[in-house]
């Protein structure tokens, strides 16, 4: 950062979770930001070094409580709080602050859909109207003029990026989309839960939230918008023994006459020149290990043996493109920076 | 084993691979067998302790070459050799021996389908005509009278057990079956391959053999037989960072009027009283970690949010029910023993 | 179990933890026991299938609270409760019951040492006097006549078995014993703790409890008894990303004139004929993966490059020989059964 | 990189291994280098994308054979070739090239020690005389004037950094140093070896190279130089199921009157202001997961319960500070750049 450029002064709310840590990892090397505030209600008062020793060597403020924050020195807030509590916290912030919210609280445009899936009325419907859905590659223009960005969920990012181009071009049937997703454990957060212990997760895989996962309506919202009609999907997430990564295996029926090559061409056309959304060479399958730590989304389409069907695959790092990386990409958009700023991290392999 | 009962004298061909090791693990505690011969061409002359130190404490013969074996003292051969070489080896055995073959060489009844998928004409078509497909729960009667049993593949076992009952009862459409399978690495064998190194497999997942995996025709053979018509499926396997286990997530379209509850009822009816094929309580998802080391196949069916569709899940240990355990189950059938003999291993969790 | 032999009627207190599950796994195949009672205070009322789905297929009683138990139908209690609460629970049991306690509560013969390391006075000193330390291979005779057996800790089992024979024979210096131990995560139990989440444990290793782990005095007690003098050790445990297993790497200074070959000979002599304690061939290093799921303790001794020093290695499965397996071995001793009864499980590899 | 500064034109020999990949990962973001040549004898002709898909999105030259390289456009060579072949390759390079060699070929100053441990006479003794050992924090001045830098081994880096300051200050006995090291699998390279398959490595740990590992003389060379006398050590490496990381647990006897606090103070003094060598706060244990992907070496010292003894711990990422990161740090020294250039990667956690 050259000294004469004023940095974006940033607060991270909920800095003690994995997405908070990942925001810090990336922001401390972002040339245009300065982390001024970190909050963590239960860890308030502690230095970051105690909560995340891997960040010990960075110069970061201590964690504090949200009610202690002096907002006058802040330009933008990353909100990495749990679902449900976020609406009221954001409603209580000065309206001059820009906000990128990593929770699910502002992702569903329809507050009735929200109420149906989350079991209570939306607590800030006027903010919901203001919120812009921050799937950067698709909604770049919308984000640029926003104040409050709803950062997409991890599964919805991995599912929408390869599907939206196909729906925009009317290449696949809208009533037969099956999304089989496999996620690493970090998506479940850092809270102490028996189900996420090493001994419970290692050496196994299982489906969960079958036909009931809250990311389904978020995916359907984006796909419906792209298709111009209501789209309902099968979304079946699986938990598997890795820390980072989501692979989605999407099974689609193509419109008459469409081929898998057409799907690849559509993806290539949509994402030509994109720094993070990448269509792989023909026949190459995306692997989550090849995006680890990076903001990349790899994707590809393959012909099925079943006539008229195709297989679309995508891979992201759930904590980066599926959360904190995309949040920073949204910040870059909000401030007119190159979207790549601070995000050109090469994947860590092996 | 009570002393007055003559044991089944067993040879394991290809004992230096993972399925060979698993045969040994189970057979040394099987009360009616005696392991007389172990072969391993490259390891011939070595004690088992050098090849598989975890079996060091068992009393087992040294590995030898196949051409060194005196077959006169053998009743049954487990053939755990690589695909392709098996046909000629088995063709060269005395016809008095019973054989359970764990390779793919005799699984496809149609030698033309074999030639198409394996790239060369079948080398023992007369044996192929004699071979019986050993999916025990489905083809029990056939196995009982057999001499040569083709032990099913790991993926085909996990896919057919939950699907065949549905097809037998005409509950699902036959042109829209999508099988998304996730496998541990041991299914790839013990040969030194870069792709299976710890550093390559850990912390990632990817699809492979997309629309081209050789287990697809084996699955389709069984499903077609059950449906009474030709069935073609989507079969998409994934490699994931665990050693043992296969989870299949199967997406089906039901016949008009059929519900997911009907699917569960069909599975429950089919497998009532089965010791190894188990339908879980409603709403409970199978997990591979709950079958580790055992011969169990857990399964269940769930309603999809997409109208008329359902999700069928199954879990096995690929080395046991998907290979060596089922092979022993087939041996038990061949000799009129209780199928459970030697196979009542409780899963190892955590 | 032949029908005319009355089984040992067993209760497992604290059946909802990993050592409880492991007791169930082994006891359901033990030919001389019948599980009559399972307790779990927080899970009382639930079937085992909900708490441990891998045991779903076994016929087991529901979990209940300790205060609900009718002790009249019980012969032996396995106590797998947390440290600290155990003393009072056992003190409250009918004195006619035999008890194998898997907690640390009765392992330290000296109640003052207990108070020093556990921060409170022992709550059942009279029971402590009665308790017999159940390191089977060393204290077989003592256990046979006992009513209350203190089952050794996981680290102390792995450390004492290879060291005691050397101290009994005065082969190593007693003031220079360094025990570097590496453990899988299951040793930390099944309670929800952030530090044991998959994301926290995978891809890393660290030392903990440095110079302060409570297993140190337990190890020293056994070594002191063997040496006939007070022995103090360095004991440094490490937590690593595997579920089961402990490897101890022990660094010793030999008495003048003693060689590593003498150490191996001592181990071989001590454990000749033992079914579970095994000295490996010269030059072969014990691996935890070769004991997984079994009651084995593998060990070996190697010459160091440093003159006069040697390296002694041992491997166990912490949940079996380090907990539940040894507890059953102790039960077998208490009832005059062959020690191997119910414990001849072949290690699960890979 | 500002356009008017000529970049360092770099060749990476042996780019198809893990250290080669890691050099590429770091060098593509290094602001002062330009990768001009990548060699890989068996992969010659392939694009990097095929060999390392995670680097697909970077602009890198195709792999070629060494004998195809035009050296006139190269300033510096990173040599990541296997041990043994390196000497002749480097001897054949133009003497104007700077070389950072990541193999073991030039690390041992005494060619007789080399011959003894590697089984053949050194093939380029005159180059050996020229080579400078590149343990940057210790030998910074030496490196600055060098042409050929022998980059330290992974274990030797992790062992020497915490020990050399103690020996320089005469704080520990030199005849009683025990180094118990635990390494991830990537240290064994990317060659297809059965022993490094996922199924062989997962869920287990074992010691290897006991009293015979070739890194022992390299460690002893550095320690002897620091101590001013011949130092021999116990060095016992262990292979464990993680991809990256080395933890060393070092057990030392202190000189009379010295305390663990003195050791910590010595480390803190030695490494004050160092960007990569970090002494942790009192009582905090280094964890390999907190250095993953970074060039950091974390260390600390603890009092032992054994009077007069202490425990010294260190953690590095074997592929970064233990290989490619330190190699780039050496390049920075050779060219008078800030040592941190291109190496300020924040650790990736979780």
Short mmCIF file of N, CA and C in Angstrom, two decimals, chain B residues 30-89:
data_model
loop_
_atom_site.label_atom_id
_atom_site.label_comp_id
_atom_site.label_asym_id
_atom_site.label_seq_id
_atom_site.Cartn_x
_atom_site.Cartn_y
_atom_site.Cartn_z
N UNK B 30 -12.40 -68.02 10.88
CA UNK B 30 -13.53 -68.78 10.37
C UNK B 30 -13.42 -70.20 10.93
N UNK B 31 -14.45 -70.68 11.58
CA UNK B 31 -14.30 -71.96 12.28
C UNK B 31 -14.28 -73.19 11.37
N UNK B 32 -14.54 -73.02 10.08
CA UNK B 32 -14.61 -74.21 9.23
C UNK B 32 -13.61 -74.20 8.09
N UNK B 33 -12.66 -73.30 8.12
CA UNK B 33 -11.69 -73.29 7.02
C UNK B 33 -10.27 -73.43 7.54
N UNK B 34 -9.41 -73.87 6.65
CA UNK B 34 -7.99 -73.96 6.94
C UNK B 34 -7.24 -73.39 5.73
N UNK B 35 -6.46 -72.37 5.96
CA UNK B 35 -5.71 -71.76 4.86
C UNK B 35 -4.47 -72.61 4.58
N UNK B 36 -4.43 -73.20 3.39
CA UNK B 36 -3.32 -74.09 3.07
C UNK B 36 -2.31 -73.47 2.11
N UNK B 37 -2.80 -72.59 1.26
CA UNK B 37 -1.92 -72.01 0.24
C UNK B 37 -2.19 -70.52 0.10
N UNK B 38 -1.10 -69.76 0.01
CA UNK B 38 -1.18 -68.33 -0.28
C UNK B 38 -0.22 -68.06 -1.43
N UNK B 39 -0.70 -67.43 -2.50
CA UNK B 39 0.23 -67.12 -3.57
C UNK B 39 0.39 -65.61 -3.74
N UNK B 40 1.55 -65.25 -4.26
CA UNK B 40 1.89 -63.86 -4.55
C UNK B 40 3.14 -63.91 -5.42
N UNK B 41 2.96 -63.67 -6.69
CA UNK B 41 4.07 -63.94 -7.62
C UNK B 41 5.32 -63.14 -7.25
N UNK B 42 5.13 -61.86 -6.99
CA UNK B 42 6.30 -61.02 -6.73
C UNK B 42 6.86 -61.18 -5.32
N UNK B 43 6.03 -61.70 -4.43
CA UNK B 43 6.46 -61.84 -3.03
C UNK B 43 6.71 -63.30 -2.66
N UNK B 44 6.75 -64.16 -3.68
CA UNK B 44 6.88 -65.59 -3.40
C UNK B 44 8.10 -65.86 -2.53
N UNK B 45 7.92 -66.71 -1.55
CA UNK B 45 9.01 -67.06 -0.64
C UNK B 45 8.97 -66.29 0.67
N UNK B 46 8.25 -65.19 0.67
CA UNK B 46 8.21 -64.38 1.90
C UNK B 46 7.16 -64.90 2.87
N UNK B 47 7.41 -64.75 4.16
CA UNK B 47 6.35 -65.02 5.13
C UNK B 47 5.31 -63.88 5.08
N UNK B 48 4.10 -64.21 5.45
CA UNK B 48 3.04 -63.19 5.48
C UNK B 48 3.45 -62.03 6.37
N UNK B 49 4.19 -62.32 7.42
CA UNK B 49 4.58 -61.27 8.36
C UNK B 49 5.32 -60.12 7.69
N UNK B 50 6.03 -60.42 6.63
CA UNK B 50 6.76 -59.34 5.95
C UNK B 50 5.86 -58.51 5.07
N UNK B 51 4.86 -59.15 4.50
CA UNK B 51 3.99 -58.46 3.56
C UNK B 51 2.86 -57.75 4.30
N UNK B 52 2.35 -58.38 5.33
CA UNK B 52 1.26 -57.81 6.13
C UNK B 52 1.57 -58.01 7.61
N UNK B 53 2.34 -57.11 8.19
CA UNK B 53 2.75 -57.31 9.59
C UNK B 53 1.58 -57.44 10.57
N UNK B 54 0.41 -56.92 10.20
CA UNK B 54 -0.70 -57.06 11.15
C UNK B 54 -1.17 -58.51 11.27
N UNK B 55 -0.74 -59.36 10.35
CA UNK B 55 -1.11 -60.78 10.41
C UNK B 55 0.03 -61.64 10.94
N UNK B 56 1.06 -60.99 11.44
CA UNK B 56 2.26 -61.67 11.89
C UNK B 56 2.01 -62.73 12.96
N UNK B 57 0.94 -62.50 13.73
CA UNK B 57 0.73 -63.36 14.89
C UNK B 57 -0.15 -64.56 14.57
N UNK B 58 -0.51 -64.69 13.31
CA UNK B 58 -1.32 -65.84 12.89
C UNK B 58 -0.40 -66.88 12.24
N UNK B 59 -0.86 -68.11 12.31
CA UNK B 59 -0.08 -69.21 11.75
C UNK B 59 -0.50 -69.42 10.30
N UNK B 60 0.28 -68.90 9.39
CA UNK B 60 -0.10 -68.89 7.97
C UNK B 60 1.06 -69.40 7.13
N UNK B 61 0.76 -70.04 5.98
CA UNK B 61 1.85 -70.51 5.12
C UNK B 61 2.58 -69.35 4.44
N UNK B 62 3.80 -69.59 4.00
CA UNK B 62 4.53 -68.60 3.23
C UNK B 62 3.86 -68.38 1.88
N UNK B 63 4.10 -67.23 1.31
CA UNK B 63 3.63 -66.98 -0.05
C UNK B 63 4.43 -67.83 -1.02
N UNK B 64 3.75 -68.30 -2.08
CA UNK B 64 4.45 -69.05 -3.12
C UNK B 64 3.93 -68.61 -4.48
N UNK B 65 4.51 -69.15 -5.51
CA UNK B 65 4.02 -68.87 -6.87
C UNK B 65 2.88 -69.84 -7.21
N UNK B 66 2.03 -69.41 -8.10
CA UNK B 66 0.90 -70.27 -8.46
C UNK B 66 1.40 -71.59 -9.05
N UNK B 67 2.48 -71.52 -9.83
CA UNK B 67 2.92 -72.76 -10.49
C UNK B 67 3.57 -73.74 -9.51
N UNK B 68 3.75 -73.32 -8.27
CA UNK B 68 4.31 -74.22 -7.27
C UNK B 68 3.23 -75.00 -6.50
N UNK B 69 1.97 -74.63 -6.68
CA UNK B 69 0.93 -75.16 -5.80
C UNK B 69 0.58 -76.61 -6.14
N UNK B 70 0.49 -77.42 -5.10
CA UNK B 70 -0.07 -78.77 -5.25
C UNK B 70 -1.56 -78.68 -4.94
N UNK B 71 -2.38 -78.77 -5.98
CA UNK B 71 -3.81 -78.52 -5.82
C UNK B 71 -4.53 -79.69 -5.15
N UNK B 72 -3.83 -80.81 -4.98
CA UNK B 72 -4.53 -81.99 -4.47
C UNK B 72 -5.04 -81.79 -3.04
N UNK B 73 -4.41 -80.88 -2.32
CA UNK B 73 -4.85 -80.67 -0.94
C UNK B 73 -5.80 -79.51 -0.75
N UNK B 74 -6.36 -79.02 -1.84
CA UNK B 74 -7.19 -77.82 -1.79
C UNK B 74 -8.62 -78.14 -2.20
N UNK B 75 -9.56 -77.54 -1.47
CA UNK B 75 -10.97 -77.70 -1.82
C UNK B 75 -11.51 -76.49 -2.58
N UNK B 76 -11.10 -75.31 -2.12
CA UNK B 76 -11.67 -74.09 -2.68
C UNK B 76 -10.59 -73.04 -2.88
N UNK B 77 -10.69 -72.32 -3.97
CA UNK B 77 -9.73 -71.26 -4.28
C UNK B 77 -10.43 -69.92 -4.25
N UNK B 78 -9.87 -68.98 -3.47
CA UNK B 78 -10.25 -67.58 -3.60
C UNK B 78 -9.26 -66.94 -4.55
N UNK B 79 -9.76 -66.38 -5.61
CA UNK B 79 -8.87 -65.81 -6.60
C UNK B 79 -8.94 -64.29 -6.50
N UNK B 80 -7.88 -63.68 -5.97
CA UNK B 80 -7.84 -62.23 -5.78
C UNK B 80 -6.77 -61.62 -6.68
N UNK B 81 -6.75 -62.09 -7.91
CA UNK B 81 -5.74 -61.64 -8.88
C UNK B 81 -6.26 -60.43 -9.66
N UNK B 82 -5.37 -59.74 -10.35
CA UNK B 82 -5.81 -58.59 -11.14
C UNK B 82 -6.74 -59.03 -12.28
N UNK B 83 -7.57 -58.10 -12.69
CA UNK B 83 -8.44 -58.35 -13.83
C UNK B 83 -7.59 -58.72 -15.03
N UNK B 84 -8.12 -59.59 -15.86
CA UNK B 84 -7.42 -59.91 -17.10
C UNK B 84 -6.61 -61.18 -17.01
N UNK B 85 -5.77 -61.30 -15.98
CA UNK B 85 -4.95 -62.50 -15.85
C UNK B 85 -5.74 -63.64 -15.27
N UNK B 86 -6.86 -63.33 -14.68
CA UNK B 86 -7.60 -64.33 -13.91
C UNK B 86 -8.18 -65.43 -14.78
N UNK B 87 -8.70 -65.05 -15.95
CA UNK B 87 -9.37 -66.04 -16.79
C UNK B 87 -8.47 -67.23 -17.07
N UNK B 88 -7.24 -66.97 -17.44
CA UNK B 88 -6.36 -68.07 -17.79
C UNK B 88 -5.93 -68.86 -16.57
N UNK B 89 -5.73 -68.17 -15.45
CA UNK B 89 -5.36 -68.90 -14.24
C UNK B 89 -6.46 -69.87 -13.85
#
